[in-house]
CSV table of C-alpha atoms in Angstrom, one decimal:
chain,number,residue,atom,x,y,z
K,1,MET,CA,59.7,91.4,101.9
K,2,THR,CA,57.2,89.3,103.3
K,3,ARG,CA,55.1,90.2,106.6
K,4,THR,CA,53.8,86.9,108.2
K,5,LEU,CA,53.2,85.7,111.5
K,6,LEU,CA,56.4,83.9,113.2
K,7,THR,CA,57.1,82.3,116.5
K,8,GLY,CA,60.8,83.7,118.0
K,9,ASN,CA,61.9,80.0,117.1
K,10,ALA,CA,60.8,80.5,113.6
K,11,ALA,CA,62.3,84.0,113.3
K,12,ALA,CA,65.8,82.6,114.4
K,13,ALA,CA,65.9,80.1,111.7
K,14,TRP,CA,65.0,82.6,109.2
K,15,GLY,CA,67.8,84.7,110.4
K,16,ALA,CA,70.3,81.6,109.6
K,17,ARG,CA,68.6,80.6,106.3
K,18,LEU,CA,68.8,84.3,104.8
K,19,ALA,CA,72.5,84.5,106.6
K,20,GLY,CA,73.3,81.6,104.1
K,21,VAL,CA,74.7,79.2,107.0
K,22,ASP,CA,76.5,76.5,105.8
K,23,TYR,CA,76.9,74.3,108.6
K,24,VAL,CA,74.2,73.5,111.4
K,25,PRO,CA,75.4,71.4,114.1
K,26,ALA,CA,72.4,70.5,116.6
K,27,PHE,CA,71.3,68.8,119.6
K,28,PRO,CA,67.8,69.0,120.9
K,29,ILE,CA,66.5,70.5,124.2
K,30,THR,CA,63.3,72.7,125.0
K,31,PRO,CA,62.3,75.3,124.1
K,32,GLN,CA,65.2,75.2,121.3
K,33,THR,CA,64.2,72.5,119.2
K,34,GLU,CA,61.4,74.3,116.7
K,35,ILE,CA,64.6,76.0,115.6
K,36,ILE,CA,66.9,72.9,114.4
K,37,GLU,CA,63.3,71.3,113.5
K,38,THR,CA,62.6,74.0,111.2
K,39,LEU,CA,66.3,74.4,109.7
K,40,ALA,CA,66.2,70.8,109.0
K,41,GLY,CA,63.0,70.9,107.1
K,42,TRP,CA,64.2,73.3,104.7
K,43,ILE,CA,67.9,71.5,103.8
K,44,ASP,CA,66.0,68.1,103.6
K,45,SER,CA,63.1,70.1,101.2
K,46,GLY,CA,66.0,71.7,98.9
K,47,ASP,CA,64.9,75.3,100.1
K,48,MET,CA,68.1,76.0,102.3
K,49,ARG,CA,71.5,74.8,101.2
K,50,GLY,CA,73.4,73.3,104.0
K,51,ARG,CA,74.5,70.8,106.2
K,52,LEU,CA,72.6,70.0,109.6
K,53,VAL,CA,74.3,67.1,112.0
K,54,THR,CA,72.7,66.1,115.2
K,55,LEU,CA,75.7,65.8,117.9
K,56,GLU,CA,75.7,63.5,120.6
K,57,SER,CA,75.7,66.4,123.1
K,58,GLU,CA,75.9,70.1,123.7
K,59,HIS,CA,79.4,70.1,124.5
K,60,SER,CA,80.3,68.2,120.8
K,61,MET,CA,78.1,70.6,119.2
K,62,ILE,CA,79.9,73.7,120.4
K,63,THR,CA,83.5,71.9,119.6
K,64,ALA,CA,81.8,71.4,115.6
K,65,ALA,CA,80.8,74.6,115.6
K,66,GLY,CA,84.1,76.2,116.3
K,67,GLY,CA,85.8,73.7,114.5
K,68,ALA,CA,84.0,74.2,111.3
K,69,ALA,CA,84.3,78.0,111.8
K,70,ALA,CA,87.8,77.9,112.1
K,71,THR,CA,88.0,76.1,108.9
K,72,GLY,CA,86.1,79.2,107.2
K,73,VAL,CA,82.4,77.7,107.2
K,74,ARG,CA,79.4,80.0,107.9
K,75,VAL,CA,78.2,78.2,111.0
K,76,PHE,CA,74.6,78.6,113.0
K,77,SER,CA,73.4,76.6,116.0
K,78,ALA,CA,71.1,76.6,118.8
K,79,THR,CA,70.4,75.4,122.3
K,80,SER,CA,68.8,76.5,126.0
K,81,SER,CA,69.4,76.2,129.6
K,82,GLN,CA,71.1,73.0,130.8
K,83,GLY,CA,72.3,73.0,127.2
K,84,LEU,CA,74.4,75.9,127.5
K,85,LEU,CA,75.8,74.7,131.0
K,86,TYR,CA,76.7,71.7,129.2
K,87,ALA,CA,78.6,73.4,126.6
K,88,MET,CA,80.5,76.2,129.0
K,89,GLU,CA,83.7,74.6,128.6
K,90,MET,CA,83.9,74.8,125.0
K,91,LEU,CA,82.4,78.3,125.1
K,92,TYR,CA,85.5,79.7,126.3
K,93,THR,CA,87.5,77.5,124.3
K,94,VAL,CA,85.8,78.4,120.7
K,95,ALA,CA,86.1,82.0,121.9
K,96,GLY,CA,89.7,81.8,122.7
K,97,TRP,CA,90.0,80.4,119.1
K,98,ARG,CA,88.4,83.6,117.7
K,99,ALA,CA,86.3,81.2,115.8
K,100,PRO,CA,83.3,83.7,114.3
K,101,PHE,CA,79.9,81.9,114.2
K,102,VAL,CA,76.3,82.4,115.9
K,103,LEU,CA,74.4,80.8,118.6
K,104,VAL,CA,71.0,81.2,119.8
K,105,ASN,CA,70.2,80.6,123.0
K,106,VAL,CA,66.3,80.2,124.4
K,107,SER,CA,66.4,81.4,127.8
K,108,ARG,CA,64.8,78.6,130.7
K,109,GLY,CA,65.5,78.8,134.1
K,110,LEU,CA,68.0,76.5,135.7
K,111,ALA,CA,67.9,73.0,138.2
K,112,SER,CA,67.2,72.5,140.5
K,113,PRO,CA,64.4,72.6,141.0
K,114,ILE,CA,63.8,71.5,137.2
K,115,THR,CA,61.3,74.5,135.3
K,116,LEU,CA,60.5,74.9,131.8
K,117,GLU,CA,59.8,78.9,131.9
K,118,SER,CA,62.2,81.3,131.3
K,119,ASP,CA,64.8,83.6,133.3
K,120,HIS,CA,68.1,84.7,132.4
K,121,ASN,CA,70.7,82.5,134.9
K,122,ASP,CA,71.3,80.8,132.1
K,123,ILE,CA,72.8,83.2,129.6
K,124,LEU,CA,74.5,85.2,132.3
K,125,ALA,CA,76.4,82.5,133.6
K,126,ALA,CA,78.0,82.5,130.1
K,127,ARG,CA,78.7,86.3,130.2
K,128,ASP,CA,82.3,86.1,130.9
K,129,CYS,CA,83.3,83.1,128.1
K,130,GLY,CA,84.1,85.5,125.4
K,131,PHE,CA,80.9,85.4,122.8
K,132,LEU,CA,78.9,88.4,122.5
K,133,GLN,CA,75.5,88.7,123.7
K,134,ILE,CA,72.7,90.4,122.0
K,135,HIS,CA,69.5,90.1,123.7
K,136,CYS,CA,65.9,90.3,122.2
K,137,ALA,CA,62.6,91.4,123.1
K,138,SER,CA,60.3,90.5,120.1
K,139,CYS,CA,60.4,88.2,117.6
K,140,GLN,CA,61.2,90.4,114.9
K,141,GLU,CA,64.6,91.6,116.6
K,142,VAL,CA,65.2,87.9,116.9
K,143,LEU,CA,65.7,87.6,113.2
K,144,ASP,CA,67.4,90.8,112.7
K,145,SER,CA,69.8,90.5,115.5
K,146,THR,CA,70.9,87.1,114.0
K,147,LEU,CA,71.8,88.9,110.7
K,148,LEU,CA,73.5,91.3,112.6
K,149,ALA,CA,75.4,89.0,115.0
K,150,TYR,CA,76.8,87.7,111.9
K,151,ARG,CA,78.2,91.1,110.7
K,152,LEU,CA,79.5,91.3,114.4
K,153,ALA,CA,81.3,88.0,114.7
K,154,GLU,CA,82.8,88.3,111.3
K,155,ASP,CA,84.1,91.9,111.4
K,156,ALA,CA,87.9,91.8,111.3
K,157,ARG,CA,88.1,94.1,114.4
K,158,VAL,CA,85.9,91.9,116.5
K,159,ARG,CA,86.3,88.2,115.2
K,160,LEU,CA,84.5,86.3,117.9
K,161,PRO,CA,81.1,84.3,118.6
K,162,VAL,CA,77.9,86.1,119.2
K,163,ILE,CA,74.9,84.8,121.3
K,164,VAL,CA,71.6,86.0,120.1
K,165,ASN,CA,69.5,85.3,123.5
K,166,LEU,CA,65.4,85.1,123.5
K,167,ASP,CA,63.0,84.6,126.3
K,168,GLY,CA,62.0,80.8,126.1
K,169,PHE,CA,58.0,80.6,125.3
K,170,TYR,CA,57.8,84.3,125.9
K,171,LEU,CA,58.9,84.6,122.8
K,172,SER,CA,60.2,81.1,121.4
K,173,PHE,CA,56.6,79.8,121.2
K,174,THR,CA,54.7,83.1,120.6
K,175,ARG,CA,53.9,84.1,117.1
K,176,GLU,CA,54.1,87.9,116.3
K,177,PRO,CA,54.4,89.7,113.1
K,178,VAL,CA,57.3,89.8,111.4
K,179,GLU,CA,59.0,91.4,108.2
K,180,ILE,CA,61.1,88.8,106.5
K,181,PRO,CA,63.8,90.3,104.2
K,182,ALA,CA,64.0,89.3,100.8
K,183,ALA,CA,66.7,86.9,100.2
K,184,GLU,CA,69.0,89.1,98.0
K,185,PRO,CA,69.2,92.3,100.4
K,186,ALA,CA,69.5,90.1,103.5
K,187,ALA,CA,72.5,88.4,101.8
K,188,ALA,CA,73.8,91.5,100.5
K,189,PHE,CA,73.7,93.0,104.2
K,190,VAL,CA,75.5,90.1,105.5
K,191,GLY,CA,77.9,89.5,102.7
K,192,ASP,CA,80.5,86.8,102.3
K,193,PHE,CA,82.3,85.0,105.2
K,194,ASP,CA,86.2,86.1,104.6
K,195,PRO,CA,88.0,83.7,107.0
K,196,GLN,CA,91.7,85.4,106.6
K,197,ASN,CA,93.8,83.5,108.7
K,198,THR,CA,90.8,81.6,110.3
K,199,ARG,CA,90.9,78.7,108.1
K,200,PHE,CA,92.3,75.3,107.3
K,201,ARG,CA,93.2,72.8,104.5
K,202,ALA,CA,94.0,69.1,104.7
K,203,SER,CA,96.6,69.3,102.0
K,204,THR,CA,98.6,72.1,103.9
K,205,PRO,CA,98.1,71.8,107.5
K,206,GLU,CA,99.1,75.0,109.4
K,207,SER,CA,98.9,75.4,113.2
K,208,GLN,CA,97.0,78.1,113.8
K,209,ALA,CA,98.4,78.3,117.8
K,210,VAL,CA,100.1,76.5,120.7
K,211,ALA,CA,98.2,74.3,122.9
K,212,VAL,CA,99.9,75.5,126.5
K,213,LEU,CA,100.9,79.2,127.0
K,214,GLY,CA,102.8,80.2,130.1
K,215,GLY,CA,101.5,83.3,132.1
K,216,SER,CA,102.9,86.3,130.3
K,217,PRO,CA,101.6,84.7,126.4
K,218,TYR,CA,98.4,83.7,127.8
K,219,SER,CA,97.8,87.1,129.7
K,220,TYR,CA,98.4,88.5,126.2
K,221,PHE,CA,95.9,86.4,124.4
K,222,ARG,CA,93.1,87.2,127.2
K,223,TYR,CA,93.8,90.6,126.8
K,224,GLU,CA,93.3,90.4,123.1
K,225,THR,CA,90.4,88.6,123.0
K,226,HIS,CA,88.9,91.2,126.0
K,227,MET,CA,89.8,94.4,123.3
K,228,ALA,CA,88.4,92.7,120.6
K,229,ALA,CA,85.0,92.4,122.4
K,230,GLN,CA,85.6,95.8,123.1
K,231,ASN,CA,85.3,96.9,119.4
K,232,GLY,CA,82.2,95.2,119.4
K,233,LEU,CA,80.5,98.6,121.0
K,234,LEU,CA,81.8,100.6,117.6
K,235,VAL,CA,81.2,97.8,115.4
K,236,TYR,CA,77.8,97.0,116.6
K,237,ASP,CA,76.8,101.1,116.3
K,238,GLU,CA,78.1,101.1,112.8
K,239,LEU,CA,76.2,97.8,111.6
K,240,SER,CA,72.8,99.0,113.5
K,241,ALA,CA,73.0,102.4,111.6
K,242,ALA,CA,73.5,100.6,108.2
K,243,PHE,CA,71.1,98.0,108.9
K,244,ALA,CA,68.2,101.0,109.7
K,245,GLU,CA,69.3,102.4,106.4
K,246,GLN,CA,68.7,99.4,104.4
K,247,PHE,CA,65.6,97.5,106.3
K,248,GLY,CA,64.4,100.9,108.4
K,249,ARG,CA,64.3,99.2,111.5
K,250,ALA,CA,67.0,100.8,114.1
K,251,TYR,CA,68.5,98.7,117.1
K,252,SER,CA,70.4,100.7,119.3
K,253,ALA,CA,72.9,99.1,122.0
K,254,ILE,CA,70.4,100.2,124.4
K,255,GLU,CA,66.9,101.4,123.8
K,256,ALA,CA,65.7,104.3,125.4
K,257,TYR,CA,62.1,104.6,126.0
K,258,ARG,CA,60.8,107.9,127.3
K,259,CYS,CA,63.6,108.6,129.2
K,260,GLU,CA,64.6,111.8,128.4
K,261,ASP,CA,62.4,113.9,130.5
K,262,ALA,CA,62.2,111.0,133.2
K,263,ASP,CA,63.7,111.3,136.6
K,264,ILE,CA,63.1,107.6,137.5
K,265,ILE,CA,64.6,104.9,135.1
K,266,PHE,CA,63.2,101.1,134.9
K,267,VAL,CA,66.5,99.0,133.7
K,268,MET,CA,65.2,95.7,132.5
K,269,LEU,CA,66.8,92.9,129.6
K,270,GLY,CA,64.7,90.7,127.3
K,271,SER,CA,60.8,90.5,126.4
K,272,PHE,CA,59.9,90.9,130.1
K,273,ALA,CA,60.7,94.5,129.4
K,274,THR,CA,57.8,95.1,126.9
K,275,LYS,CA,55.7,95.0,130.3
K,276,ALA,CA,57.8,97.7,131.8
K,277,GLN,CA,56.8,99.7,128.9
K,278,ALA,CA,53.2,99.4,129.0
K,279,ALA,CA,54.0,100.2,133.1
K,280,VAL,CA,56.0,103.4,132.2
K,281,ASP,CA,52.8,104.5,129.7
K,282,ARG,CA,50.1,103.9,132.6
K,283,LEU,CA,52.5,106.0,135.0
K,284,ARG,CA,52.8,108.6,132.6
K,285,GLU,CA,49.2,108.9,132.4
K,286,ALA,CA,48.9,109.1,135.8
K,287,GLY,CA,51.6,111.7,136.0
K,288,HIS,CA,54.8,110.1,137.2
K,289,SER,CA,57.8,111.2,135.4
K,290,ILE,CA,59.1,107.4,134.7
K,291,GLY,CA,61.1,105.8,131.5
K,292,LEU,CA,62.9,102.6,130.5
K,293,LEU,CA,66.2,101.3,129.4
K,294,ARG,CA,66.8,98.0,127.9
K,295,PRO,CA,70.4,97.1,127.0
K,296,ARG,CA,70.5,94.9,123.8
K,297,LEU,CA,74.0,94.6,123.7
K,298,LEU,CA,75.3,93.1,127.1
K,299,ARG,CA,78.5,91.9,126.1
K,300,PRO,CA,80.5,94.4,125.5
K,301,PHE,CA,78.9,96.1,128.4
K,302,PRO,CA,77.8,99.7,126.8
K,303,ALA,CA,78.9,101.6,129.9
K,304,GLU,CA,79.3,104.6,128.3
K,305,GLN,CA,76.1,104.7,127.0
K,306,PHE,CA,74.4,103.8,130.2
K,307,ARG,CA,76.2,106.7,131.9
K,308,SER,CA,75.2,109.3,129.4
K,309,LEU,CA,71.5,108.0,129.6
K,310,LEU,CA,71.5,108.1,133.2
K,311,ALA,CA,73.1,111.4,133.8
K,312,GLY,CA,71.5,113.0,136.5
K,313,LYS,CA,68.8,110.9,137.0
K,314,ALA,CA,67.2,110.9,140.5
K,315,GLY,CA,66.4,107.2,140.9
K,316,VAL,CA,67.3,103.8,139.0
K,317,ALA,CA,65.3,100.5,139.7
K,318,VAL,CA,67.0,97.8,138.0
K,319,ILE,CA,64.8,94.7,137.4
K,320,ASP,CA,67.0,91.7,137.1
K,321,GLN,CA,65.1,88.3,135.6
K,322,ASN,CA,68.1,86.6,137.4
K,323,LEU,CA,69.6,85.7,140.8
K,324,SER,CA,73.5,85.0,141.4
K,325,MET,CA,73.2,83.6,144.7
K,326,GLY,CA,74.8,85.1,147.4
K,327,MET,CA,75.3,88.2,145.3
K,328,GLY,CA,71.9,89.5,143.9
K,329,GLY,CA,70.7,90.7,140.2
K,330,VAL,CA,73.8,90.4,137.7
K,331,LEU,CA,72.4,93.4,135.6
K,332,HIS,CA,72.2,95.5,139.0
K,333,ALA,CA,75.6,94.7,140.0
K,334,GLU,CA,77.1,95.5,136.4
K,335,LEU,CA,75.4,98.7,136.3
K,336,ALA,CA,76.6,99.6,139.8
K,337,GLY,CA,79.8,98.8,138.4
K,338,ALA,CA,79.7,101.2,135.6
K,339,LEU,CA,78.3,104.1,137.2
K,340,TYR,CA,80.5,104.0,140.4
K,341,GLY,CA,82.6,107.2,140.6
K,342,TYR,CA,80.8,108.8,137.8
K,343,ALA,CA,80.1,112.6,139.1
K,344,GLN,CA,76.8,112.8,137.1
K,345,ALA,CA,75.6,109.2,138.7
K,346,PRO,CA,71.9,108.8,139.9
K,347,SER,CA,71.6,109.3,143.3
K,348,ARG,CA,69.9,106.2,144.0
K,349,LEU,CA,70.3,102.7,142.1
K,350,LEU,CA,67.6,100.1,143.7
K,351,SER,CA,67.7,96.2,142.8
K,352,PHE,CA,64.7,94.1,142.2
K,353,ILE,CA,64.7,90.5,141.2
K,354,GLY,CA,61.4,89.1,139.6
K,355,GLY,CA,60.4,86.8,136.7
K,356,LEU,CA,62.3,83.8,138.0
K,357,GLY,CA,61.3,80.7,136.4
K,358,GLY,CA,58.9,82.6,133.9
K,359,ARG,CA,57.0,84.1,137.0
K,360,ASP,CA,54.7,87.2,135.9
K,361,ILE,CA,55.2,90.6,137.2
K,362,SER,CA,52.3,92.7,137.0
K,363,LEU,CA,51.7,96.3,136.2
K,364,GLU,CA,50.5,96.6,140.0
K,365,GLU,CA,54.3,95.4,140.9
K,366,PHE,CA,55.9,97.7,138.3
K,367,TYR,CA,53.8,100.9,140.2
K,368,ARG,CA,54.9,99.3,143.4
K,369,ILE,CA,58.7,99.6,141.8
K,370,ALA,CA,58.2,103.0,141.2
K,371,GLU,CA,56.8,104.1,144.3
K,372,VAL,CA,59.5,102.4,146.6
K,373,THR,CA,62.2,104.1,144.0
K,374,ARG,CA,60.5,107.4,144.5
K,375,LYS,CA,60.9,106.9,148.2
K,376,ALA,CA,64.2,105.9,148.2
K,377,VAL,CA,65.1,109.3,146.4
K,378,ASP,CA,63.1,111.3,148.5
K,379,GLU,CA,64.4,110.0,151.7
K,380,GLN,CA,68.0,109.8,150.6
K,381,CYS,CA,68.2,105.8,151.1
K,382,THR,CA,68.7,103.1,149.3
K,383,PRO,CA,66.7,99.9,150.5
K,384,PRO,CA,68.0,96.3,150.2
K,385,PRO,CA,67.3,94.0,147.2
K,386,ARG,CA,63.7,93.0,146.9
K,387,LEU,CA,62.2,89.8,145.5
K,388,LEU,CA,59.0,90.3,143.5
K,389,TYR,CA,56.7,88.0,145.4
K,390,THR,CA,53.3,88.9,146.6
K,391,GLU,CA,51.3,87.4,149.6
K,392,GLN,CA,49.0,85.1,147.0
K,393,ASP,CA,52.5,83.8,145.9
K,394,LEU,CA,53.2,83.0,149.1
K,395,ARG,CA,49.9,81.2,150.2
K,396,GLU,CA,50.2,78.9,146.8
K,397,MET,CA,53.1,78.1,148.0
K,398,ARG,CA,52.4,77.2,151.6
K,399,LYS,CA,49.3,75.2,150.1
K,400,LEU,CA,51.6,73.2,148.1
K,401,GLN,CA,53.7,72.6,151.5
K,402,ALA,CA,50.7,71.3,153.1
K,403,VAL,CA,49.7,69.0,150.3
K,404,ALA,CA,52.9,67.3,150.0
K,405,SER,CA,53.1,66.7,154.0
K,406,VAL,CA,50.4,65.0,154.0
K,407,GLU,CA,51.2,62.8,150.9
K,408,ARG,CA,54.2,62.0,152.9
K,409,ASP,CA,52.5,61.1,155.7
K,410,GLU,CA,50.2,58.8,154.0
K,411,LEU,CA,53.3,57.1,152.8
K,412,ASN,CA,54.8,56.5,155.7
K,413,ASN,CA,51.9,55.4,157.4
K,414,SER,CA,51.1,52.6,154.8
K,415,PRO,CA,51.5,49.2,155.1
K,416,HIS,CA,55.0,48.0,154.1
K,417,PHE,CA,55.5,44.1,152.8
K,418,SER,CA,58.7,42.4,153.4
K,419,GLU,CA,59.7,39.0,152.0
K,420,ASP,CA,61.2,36.5,154.9
């Protein structure tokens, strides 16, 4: 085992290399491109077996990935943001094929307007497609989760593709100390890919399914896929226990930080949860009973674990780094659905939306979230969802608007020339 500094992108590439992937269909997009460049370098130098092919789009990339996985090949690919949306049609298709492979998504905010910074609207747009989802908060988690994802995808009880998600820039280009497992133990953990009945041979072609189904058989197949995804909860727990035993690092479906004696809980996805963890420590020092829950596994949704961890708590503040237009925070809505009707549900469930387009969430804002949540518990009322946005943010926005207005006026008042 080697300990070295790696970016989140390099950690994802190492996960694919150690898993022994044989085929990498790819298309570059910021900030994911470094993953593909790293793999291409290893393959060209002979340090890694396999074949990398650049396709003309993400749609073609996922088509190729699903097709290869259906022939018994271990496949890896990666994308980000608009690329994930361009591939959306094929995400549903290859999940319906029950083609097990791993796709890394480097989260980046969606247009329009355009941003290169991170939020989770891209990955959460894919939550219903049939891919399972693992969300990471550190570069070490990226590498380890990629190994776990292959075991999860290829398990006979699941047989579905898996997305491993990391935050763009905050993880993709940030170097952290990462332990790289030795090749033999990693290969032993992942094991060989047994394609079972998902294979194809040109000499003996055999249809795997029919192209068009009526409502009754279609319903059956869709529900069967849903049940396979649900199996992922048990399978993931088994795999994370096996991983901890072999490598000494434990990855539960939901990470609980200082929650046992807490009466108010923050809930967050991804790398920004590390900021919440620091805020929890500061609030604890000030005498506040605060904890943090961070789901790693978002699909399938670990509803029972959430209920158990939140039983009897006074208040919960869900901090979403996404915005579903016209509805609000996605994680807040999913957690509200899981807790509805549960006798021991927390008395108050509050929604906060922040970190959009990579906007920072300061310690002071976490303190304010805790204060608002405590007040809601004491007064037995639930305030409407709040966007984390300060007066300073608004002043900066007004300055930008003023500059744009001046430039527009200057353009309108400039001389115009025309040809007679």
